[in-house]
Every structure is written in C-alpha cells, then in structure tokens.
C-alpha cells in the first residue's frame, strides 16, 4: 500500500487521540481511528458519500423526534 497522508477530522477537536482520520490513495479512501492506527477501513468515494448521507439523514430524523 502506498504511503498515506492522514488528515484529522475537524470534529475531533484539538486532542491527539480519539480522532477520526482520512487519507487517500489513487484508488481508495482510507479511514482510521487514531487510537488504533493499524486498523484501516478502505472504501471509495461513492460508498463514503452514501454512508455520510445516511448518517446525516438519520441524525436529522432523530433530532426532529
């Protein structure tokens, strides 16, 4: 696997641990939790977009209850 430059989520705050990070390779997106950096979830843009859309939609429904 090529070297990945990781970017911390802006929602993770200023701490160095408990962060969600994302990185990109030419063909995939990689996600990891900073406290378990060797466990990496590989996906692609359409799948990640669908996941985020689902999370946002589900959160909006929960907020309106």
PDB file of C-alpha atoms in Angstrom:
ATOM      1  CA  UNK A   1       0.000   0.000   0.000  1.00  0.00           C
ATOM      2  CA  UNK A   2       1.391   3.446  -0.838  1.00  0.00           C
ATOM      3  CA  UNK A   3       2.228   5.914   1.920  1.00  0.00           C
ATOM      4  CA  UNK A   4      -0.909   7.752   3.063  1.00  0.00           C
ATOM      5  CA  UNK A   5      -1.020  11.309   4.360  1.00  0.00           C
ATOM      6  CA  UNK A   6      -3.662  11.334   7.084  1.00  0.00           C
ATOM      7  CA  UNK A   7      -5.955  14.274   7.817  1.00  0.00           C
ATOM      8  CA  UNK A   8      -7.741  14.568  11.153  1.00  0.00           C
ATOM      9  CA  UNK A   9     -11.443  15.346  11.192  1.00  0.00           C
ATOM     10  CA  UNK A  10     -12.264  18.906  12.249  1.00  0.00           C
ATOM     11  CA  UNK A  11     -14.879  17.407  14.602  1.00  0.00           C
ATOM     12  CA  UNK A  12     -12.162  15.570  16.545  1.00  0.00           C
ATOM     13  CA  UNK A  13     -11.076  18.650  18.480  1.00  0.00           C
ATOM     14  CA  UNK A  14      -7.525  19.543  19.439  1.00  0.00           C
ATOM     15  CA  UNK A  15      -6.558  16.279  21.152  1.00  0.00           C
ATOM     16  CA  UNK A  16      -4.073  13.858  19.653  1.00  0.00           C
ATOM     17  CA  UNK A  17      -6.160  10.773  20.470  1.00  0.00           C
ATOM     18  CA  UNK A  18      -9.735   9.728  19.758  1.00  0.00           C
ATOM     19  CA  UNK A  19      -9.626  11.254  16.290  1.00  0.00           C
ATOM     20  CA  UNK A  20     -11.124  10.036  13.058  1.00  0.00           C
ATOM     21  CA  UNK A  21      -8.640  10.403  10.213  1.00  0.00           C
ATOM     22  CA  UNK A  22      -8.996  10.092   6.448  1.00  0.00           C
ATOM     23  CA  UNK A  23      -6.379   9.553   3.794  1.00  0.00           C
ATOM     24  CA  UNK A  24      -6.437   8.977   0.049  1.00  0.00           C
ATOM     25  CA  UNK A  25      -4.638   6.676  -2.331  1.00  0.00           C
ATOM     26  CA  UNK A  26      -5.034   6.863  -6.115  1.00  0.00           C
ATOM     27  CA  UNK A  27      -7.931   4.382  -5.998  1.00  0.00           C
ATOM     28  CA  UNK A  28      -9.373   4.374  -2.477  1.00  0.00           C
ATOM     29  CA  UNK A  29     -10.137   6.422   0.593  1.00  0.00           C
ATOM     30  CA  UNK A  30      -8.857   5.141   3.919  1.00  0.00           C
ATOM     31  CA  UNK A  31     -10.403   5.802   7.327  1.00  0.00           C
ATOM     32  CA  UNK A  32      -8.914   5.054  10.728  1.00  0.00           C
ATOM     33  CA  UNK A  33      -9.302   5.812  14.417  1.00  0.00           C
ATOM     34  CA  UNK A  34      -6.185   7.484  15.820  1.00  0.00           C
ATOM     35  CA  UNK A  35      -6.020   5.225  18.874  1.00  0.00           C
ATOM     36  CA  UNK A  36      -5.956   2.143  16.558  1.00  0.00           C
ATOM     37  CA  UNK A  37      -3.910   3.402  13.594  1.00  0.00           C
ATOM     38  CA  UNK A  38      -3.151  -0.055  12.219  1.00  0.00           C
ATOM     39  CA  UNK A  39      -6.855  -0.799  11.653  1.00  0.00           C
ATOM     40  CA  UNK A  40      -7.773   0.881   8.377  1.00  0.00           C
ATOM     41  CA  UNK A  41     -11.116   0.835   6.555  1.00  0.00           C
ATOM     42  CA  UNK A  42     -10.718   1.194   2.797  1.00  0.00           C
ATOM     43  CA  UNK A  43     -13.593   2.462   0.701  1.00  0.00           C
ATOM     44  CA  UNK A  44     -14.246   4.572  -2.365  1.00  0.00           C
ATOM     45  CA  UNK A  45     -15.847   7.971  -2.827  1.00  0.00           C
ATOM     46  CA  UNK A  46     -19.359   6.778  -3.778  1.00  0.00           C
ATOM     47  CA  UNK A  47     -19.545   4.412  -0.792  1.00  0.00           C
ATOM     48  CA  UNK A  48     -18.263   7.038   1.660  1.00  0.00           C
ATOM     49  CA  UNK A  49     -20.661   9.620   0.232  1.00  0.00           C
ATOM     50  CA  UNK A  50     -23.569   7.197   0.698  1.00  0.00           C
ATOM     51  CA  UNK A  51     -22.518   6.458   4.295  1.00  0.00           C
ATOM     52  CA  UNK A  52     -22.232  10.141   5.202  1.00  0.00           C
ATOM     53  CA  UNK A  53     -25.576  10.920   3.545  1.00  0.00           C
ATOM     54  CA  UNK A  54     -27.203   8.120   5.548  1.00  0.00           C
ATOM     55  CA  UNK A  55     -25.663   9.355   8.810  1.00  0.00           C
ATOM     56  CA  UNK A  56     -26.808  12.934   8.171  1.00  0.00           C
ATOM     57  CA  UNK A  57     -30.327  11.829   7.218  1.00  0.00           C
ATOM     58  CA  UNK A  58     -30.609   9.547  10.258  1.00  0.00           C
ATOM     59  CA  UNK A  59     -29.343  12.300  12.566  1.00  0.00           C
ATOM     60  CA  UNK A  60     -31.844  14.763  11.137  1.00  0.00           C
ATOM     61  CA  UNK A  61     -34.696  12.324  11.780  1.00  0.00           C
ATOM     62  CA  UNK A  62     -33.508  11.697  15.342  1.00  0.00           C
ATOM     63  CA  UNK A  63     -33.216  15.434  16.055  1.00  0.00           C
ATOM     64  CA  UNK A  64     -36.812  16.033  14.999  1.00  0.00           C
ATOM     65  CA  UNK A  65     -38.248  13.475  17.451  1.00  0.00           C
TER      66      UNK A  65
END
